[in-house]
mmCIF file of C-alpha atoms and ligand atoms in Angstrom:
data_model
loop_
_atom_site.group_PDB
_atom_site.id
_atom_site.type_symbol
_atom_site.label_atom_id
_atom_site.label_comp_id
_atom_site.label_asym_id
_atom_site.label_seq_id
_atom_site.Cartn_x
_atom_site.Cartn_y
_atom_site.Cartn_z
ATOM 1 C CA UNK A 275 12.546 -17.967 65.185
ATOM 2 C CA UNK A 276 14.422 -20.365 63.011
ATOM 3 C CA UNK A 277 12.661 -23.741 63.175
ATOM 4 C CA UNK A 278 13.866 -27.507 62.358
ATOM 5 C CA UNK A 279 12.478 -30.597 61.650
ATOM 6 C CA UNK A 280 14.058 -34.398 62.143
ATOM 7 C CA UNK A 281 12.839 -36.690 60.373
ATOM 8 C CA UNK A 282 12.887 -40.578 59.852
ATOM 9 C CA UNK A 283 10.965 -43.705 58.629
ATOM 10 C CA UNK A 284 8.424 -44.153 61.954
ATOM 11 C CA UNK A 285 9.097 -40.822 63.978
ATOM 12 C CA UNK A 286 9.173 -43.248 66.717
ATOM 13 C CA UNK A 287 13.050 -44.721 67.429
ATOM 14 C CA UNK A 288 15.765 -41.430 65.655
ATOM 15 C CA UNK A 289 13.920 -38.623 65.118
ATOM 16 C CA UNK A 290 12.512 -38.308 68.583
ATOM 17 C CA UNK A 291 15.843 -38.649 69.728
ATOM 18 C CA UNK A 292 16.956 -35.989 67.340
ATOM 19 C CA UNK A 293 14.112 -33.428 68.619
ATOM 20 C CA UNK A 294 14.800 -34.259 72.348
ATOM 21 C CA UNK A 295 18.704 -33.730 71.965
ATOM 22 C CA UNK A 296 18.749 -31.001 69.797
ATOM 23 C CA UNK A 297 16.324 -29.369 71.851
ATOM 24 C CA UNK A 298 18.257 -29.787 75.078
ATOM 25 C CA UNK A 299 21.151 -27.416 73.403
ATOM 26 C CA UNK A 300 19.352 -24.699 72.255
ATOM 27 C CA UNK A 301 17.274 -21.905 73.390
ATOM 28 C CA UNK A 302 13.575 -22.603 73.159
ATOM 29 C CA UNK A 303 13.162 -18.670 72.418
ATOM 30 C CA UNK A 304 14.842 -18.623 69.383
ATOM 31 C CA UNK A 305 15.184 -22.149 68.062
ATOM 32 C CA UNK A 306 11.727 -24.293 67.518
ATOM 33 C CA UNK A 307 12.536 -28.123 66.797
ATOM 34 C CA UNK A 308 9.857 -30.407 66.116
ATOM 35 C CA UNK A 309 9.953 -34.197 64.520
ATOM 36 C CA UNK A 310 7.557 -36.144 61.875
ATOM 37 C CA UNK A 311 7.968 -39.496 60.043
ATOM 38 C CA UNK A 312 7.594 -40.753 56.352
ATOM 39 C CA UNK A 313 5.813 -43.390 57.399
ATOM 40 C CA UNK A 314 2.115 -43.345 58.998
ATOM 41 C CA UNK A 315 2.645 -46.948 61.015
ATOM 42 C CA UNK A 316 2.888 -45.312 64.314
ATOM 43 C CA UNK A 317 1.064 -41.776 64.130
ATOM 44 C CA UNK A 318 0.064 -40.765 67.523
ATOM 45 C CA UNK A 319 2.021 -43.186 69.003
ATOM 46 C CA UNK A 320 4.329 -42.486 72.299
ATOM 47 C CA UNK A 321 8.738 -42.770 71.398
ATOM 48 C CA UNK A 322 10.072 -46.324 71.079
ATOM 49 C CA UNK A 323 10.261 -47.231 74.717
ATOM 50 C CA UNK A 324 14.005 -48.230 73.681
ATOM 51 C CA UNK A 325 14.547 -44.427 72.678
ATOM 52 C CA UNK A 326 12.225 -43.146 75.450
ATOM 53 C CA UNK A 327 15.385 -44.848 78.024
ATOM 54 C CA UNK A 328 18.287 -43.885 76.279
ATOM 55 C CA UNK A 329 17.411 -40.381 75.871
ATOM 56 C CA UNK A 330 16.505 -40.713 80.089
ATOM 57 C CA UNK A 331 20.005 -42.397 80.601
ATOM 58 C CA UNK A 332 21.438 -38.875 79.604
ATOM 59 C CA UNK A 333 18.801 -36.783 81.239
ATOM 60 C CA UNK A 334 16.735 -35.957 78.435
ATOM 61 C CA UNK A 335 13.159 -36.587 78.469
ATOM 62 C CA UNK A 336 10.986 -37.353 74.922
ATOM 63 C CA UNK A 337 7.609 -38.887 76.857
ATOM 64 C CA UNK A 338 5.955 -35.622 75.522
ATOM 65 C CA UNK A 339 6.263 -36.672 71.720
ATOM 66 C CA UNK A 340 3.835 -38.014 69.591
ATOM 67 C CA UNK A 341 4.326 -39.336 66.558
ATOM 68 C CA UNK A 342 2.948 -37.790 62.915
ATOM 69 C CA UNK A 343 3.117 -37.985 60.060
ATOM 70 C CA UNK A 344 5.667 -35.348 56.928
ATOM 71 C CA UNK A 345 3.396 -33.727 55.189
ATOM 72 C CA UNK A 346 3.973 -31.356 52.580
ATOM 73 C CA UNK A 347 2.926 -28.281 54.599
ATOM 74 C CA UNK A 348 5.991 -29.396 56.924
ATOM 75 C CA UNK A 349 8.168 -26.893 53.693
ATOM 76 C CA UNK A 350 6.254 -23.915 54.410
ATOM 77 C CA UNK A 351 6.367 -24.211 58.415
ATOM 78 C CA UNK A 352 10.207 -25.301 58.664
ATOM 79 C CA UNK A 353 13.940 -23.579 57.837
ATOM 80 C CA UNK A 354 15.722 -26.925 57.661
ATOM 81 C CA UNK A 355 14.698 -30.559 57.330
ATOM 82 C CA UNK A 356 17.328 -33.147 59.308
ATOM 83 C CA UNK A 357 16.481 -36.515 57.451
ATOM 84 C CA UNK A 358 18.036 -39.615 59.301
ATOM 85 C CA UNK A 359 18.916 -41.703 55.953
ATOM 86 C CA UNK A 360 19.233 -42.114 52.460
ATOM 87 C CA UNK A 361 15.847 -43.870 51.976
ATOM 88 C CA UNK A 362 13.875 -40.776 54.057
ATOM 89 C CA UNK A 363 16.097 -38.080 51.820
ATOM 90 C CA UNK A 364 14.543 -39.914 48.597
ATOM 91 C CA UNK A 365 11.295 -39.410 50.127
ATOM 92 C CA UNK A 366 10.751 -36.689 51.433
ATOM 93 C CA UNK A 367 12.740 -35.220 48.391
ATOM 94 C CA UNK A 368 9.881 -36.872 46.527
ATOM 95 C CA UNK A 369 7.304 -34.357 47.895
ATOM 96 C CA UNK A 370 9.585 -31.221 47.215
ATOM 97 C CA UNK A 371 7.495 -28.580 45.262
ATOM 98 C CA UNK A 372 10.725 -26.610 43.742
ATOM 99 C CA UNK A 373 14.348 -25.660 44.887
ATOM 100 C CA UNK A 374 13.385 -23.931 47.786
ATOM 101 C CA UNK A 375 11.748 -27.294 49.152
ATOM 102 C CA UNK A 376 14.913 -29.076 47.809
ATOM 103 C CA UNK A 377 17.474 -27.256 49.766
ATOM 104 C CA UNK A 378 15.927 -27.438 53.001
ATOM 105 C CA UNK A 379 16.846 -31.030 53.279
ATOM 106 C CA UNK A 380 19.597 -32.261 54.809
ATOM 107 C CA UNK A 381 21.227 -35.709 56.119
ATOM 108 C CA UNK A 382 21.488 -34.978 59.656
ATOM 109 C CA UNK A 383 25.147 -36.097 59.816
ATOM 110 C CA UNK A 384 26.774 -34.131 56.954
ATOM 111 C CA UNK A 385 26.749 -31.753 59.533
ATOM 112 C CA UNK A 386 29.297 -33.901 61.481
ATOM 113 C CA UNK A 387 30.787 -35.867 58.917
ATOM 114 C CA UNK A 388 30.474 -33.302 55.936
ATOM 115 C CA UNK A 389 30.143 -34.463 52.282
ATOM 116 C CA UNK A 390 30.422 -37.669 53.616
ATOM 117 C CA UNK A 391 26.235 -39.070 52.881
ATOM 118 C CA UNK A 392 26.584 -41.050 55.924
ATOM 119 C CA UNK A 393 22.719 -42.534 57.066
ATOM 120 C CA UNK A 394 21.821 -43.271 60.867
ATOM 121 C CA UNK A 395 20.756 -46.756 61.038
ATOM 122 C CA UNK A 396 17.464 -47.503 62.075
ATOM 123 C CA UNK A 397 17.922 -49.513 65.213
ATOM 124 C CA UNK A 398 14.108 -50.624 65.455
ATOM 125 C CA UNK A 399 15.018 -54.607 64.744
ATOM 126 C CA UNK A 400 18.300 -54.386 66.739
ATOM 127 C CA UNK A 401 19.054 -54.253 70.395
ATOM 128 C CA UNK A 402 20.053 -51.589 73.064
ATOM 129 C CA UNK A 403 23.122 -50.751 72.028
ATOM 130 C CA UNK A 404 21.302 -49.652 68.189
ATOM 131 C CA UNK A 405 20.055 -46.475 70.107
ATOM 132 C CA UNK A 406 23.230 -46.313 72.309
ATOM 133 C CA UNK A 407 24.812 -45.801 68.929
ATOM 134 C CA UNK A 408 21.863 -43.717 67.369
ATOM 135 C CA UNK A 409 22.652 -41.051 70.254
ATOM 136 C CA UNK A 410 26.116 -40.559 70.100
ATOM 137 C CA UNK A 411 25.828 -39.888 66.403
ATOM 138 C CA UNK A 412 22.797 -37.648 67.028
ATOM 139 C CA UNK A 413 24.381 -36.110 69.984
ATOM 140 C CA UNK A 414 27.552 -35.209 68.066
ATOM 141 C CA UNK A 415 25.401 -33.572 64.976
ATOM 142 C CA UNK A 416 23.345 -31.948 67.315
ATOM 143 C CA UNK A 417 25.731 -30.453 69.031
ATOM 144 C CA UNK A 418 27.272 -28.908 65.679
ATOM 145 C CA UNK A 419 23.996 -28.079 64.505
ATOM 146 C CA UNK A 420 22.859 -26.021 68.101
ATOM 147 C CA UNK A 421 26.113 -24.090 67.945
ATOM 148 C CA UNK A 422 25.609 -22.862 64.011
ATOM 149 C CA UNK A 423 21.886 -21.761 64.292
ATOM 150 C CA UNK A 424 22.843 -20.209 68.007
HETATM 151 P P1 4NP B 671 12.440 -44.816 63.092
HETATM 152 O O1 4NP B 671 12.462 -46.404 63.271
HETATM 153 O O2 4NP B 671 12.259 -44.563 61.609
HETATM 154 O O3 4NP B 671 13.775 -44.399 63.572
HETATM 155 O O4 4NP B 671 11.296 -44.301 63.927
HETATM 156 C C1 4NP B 671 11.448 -47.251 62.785
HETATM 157 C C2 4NP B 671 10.306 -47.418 63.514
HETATM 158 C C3 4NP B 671 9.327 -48.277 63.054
HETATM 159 C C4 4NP B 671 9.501 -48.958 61.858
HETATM 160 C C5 4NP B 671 10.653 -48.772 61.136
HETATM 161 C C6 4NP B 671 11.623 -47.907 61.585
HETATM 162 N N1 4NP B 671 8.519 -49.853 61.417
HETATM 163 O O5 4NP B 671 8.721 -50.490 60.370
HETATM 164 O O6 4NP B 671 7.454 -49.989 62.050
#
């Protein structure tokens, strides 16, 4: 079982969108994707209702997410750490315990834009077509990512 975490800022508006897509392209059996947030605003919370309809729109549904908090147990538990941007990287790099923590992490879309450092940008002050945009990036990495680990 290889397992993968997305993270962001809230685990509210990206990551759940990361976990829900990523999911829908791999095999449950073999693949385990879960989400968690540096932040601890919205722990236990439901997915941005914003995210919540754009993942619906293309027939994926995150209403079974909650919201929790990175900690640093997440290292032990996980094969690969998706971080949305630069500012998560920094933190969640913060809480590394050695090179073995280091190299699990990962921007999400150096896997479709390699080398490149791009960051997906947190559409929680924007409008609709912030998490239009937030899943077509996801969507593309995702679908890179499903057919490595498959
Ligand atoms: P996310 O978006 O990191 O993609 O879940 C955000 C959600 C909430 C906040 C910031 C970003 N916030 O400041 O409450």
């Amino acid at each position: 079982m290889i397992k993968v975490l997305m993270v962001c800022l809230g685990n509210i508006c990206r990551s759940p969108l990361a976990e829900g897509i990523l999911q829908s392209k791999i095999n449950p059996d073999t693949i385990f994707v879960d989400s968690a947030g540096t932040g601890a605003y919205h722990i236990g919370n439901l997915p941005d209702e914003r995210s919540i309809a754009v993942a619906k729109k293309y027939g994926i549904d995150i209403t079974n997410q909650k919201a929790r908090k990175f900690t640093v147990q997440d290292f032990d538990t996980f094969d690969v750490i998706y971080v949305m941007d630069e500012s998560n990287l920094q933190n969640i790099l913060m809480l590394a315990r050695n090179n073995v923590d280091e190299k699990k992490v990962h921007l999400i879309l150096n896997e479709s834009h390699p080398t490149k450092n791009l960051s997906v940008p947190d559409p929680y002050y924007g409008g609709n077509q912030g998490f239009e945009n937030v899943y077509k990036m996801l969507d593309e990495a995702c679908t890179i990512i499903a057919n490595k680990l498959s």
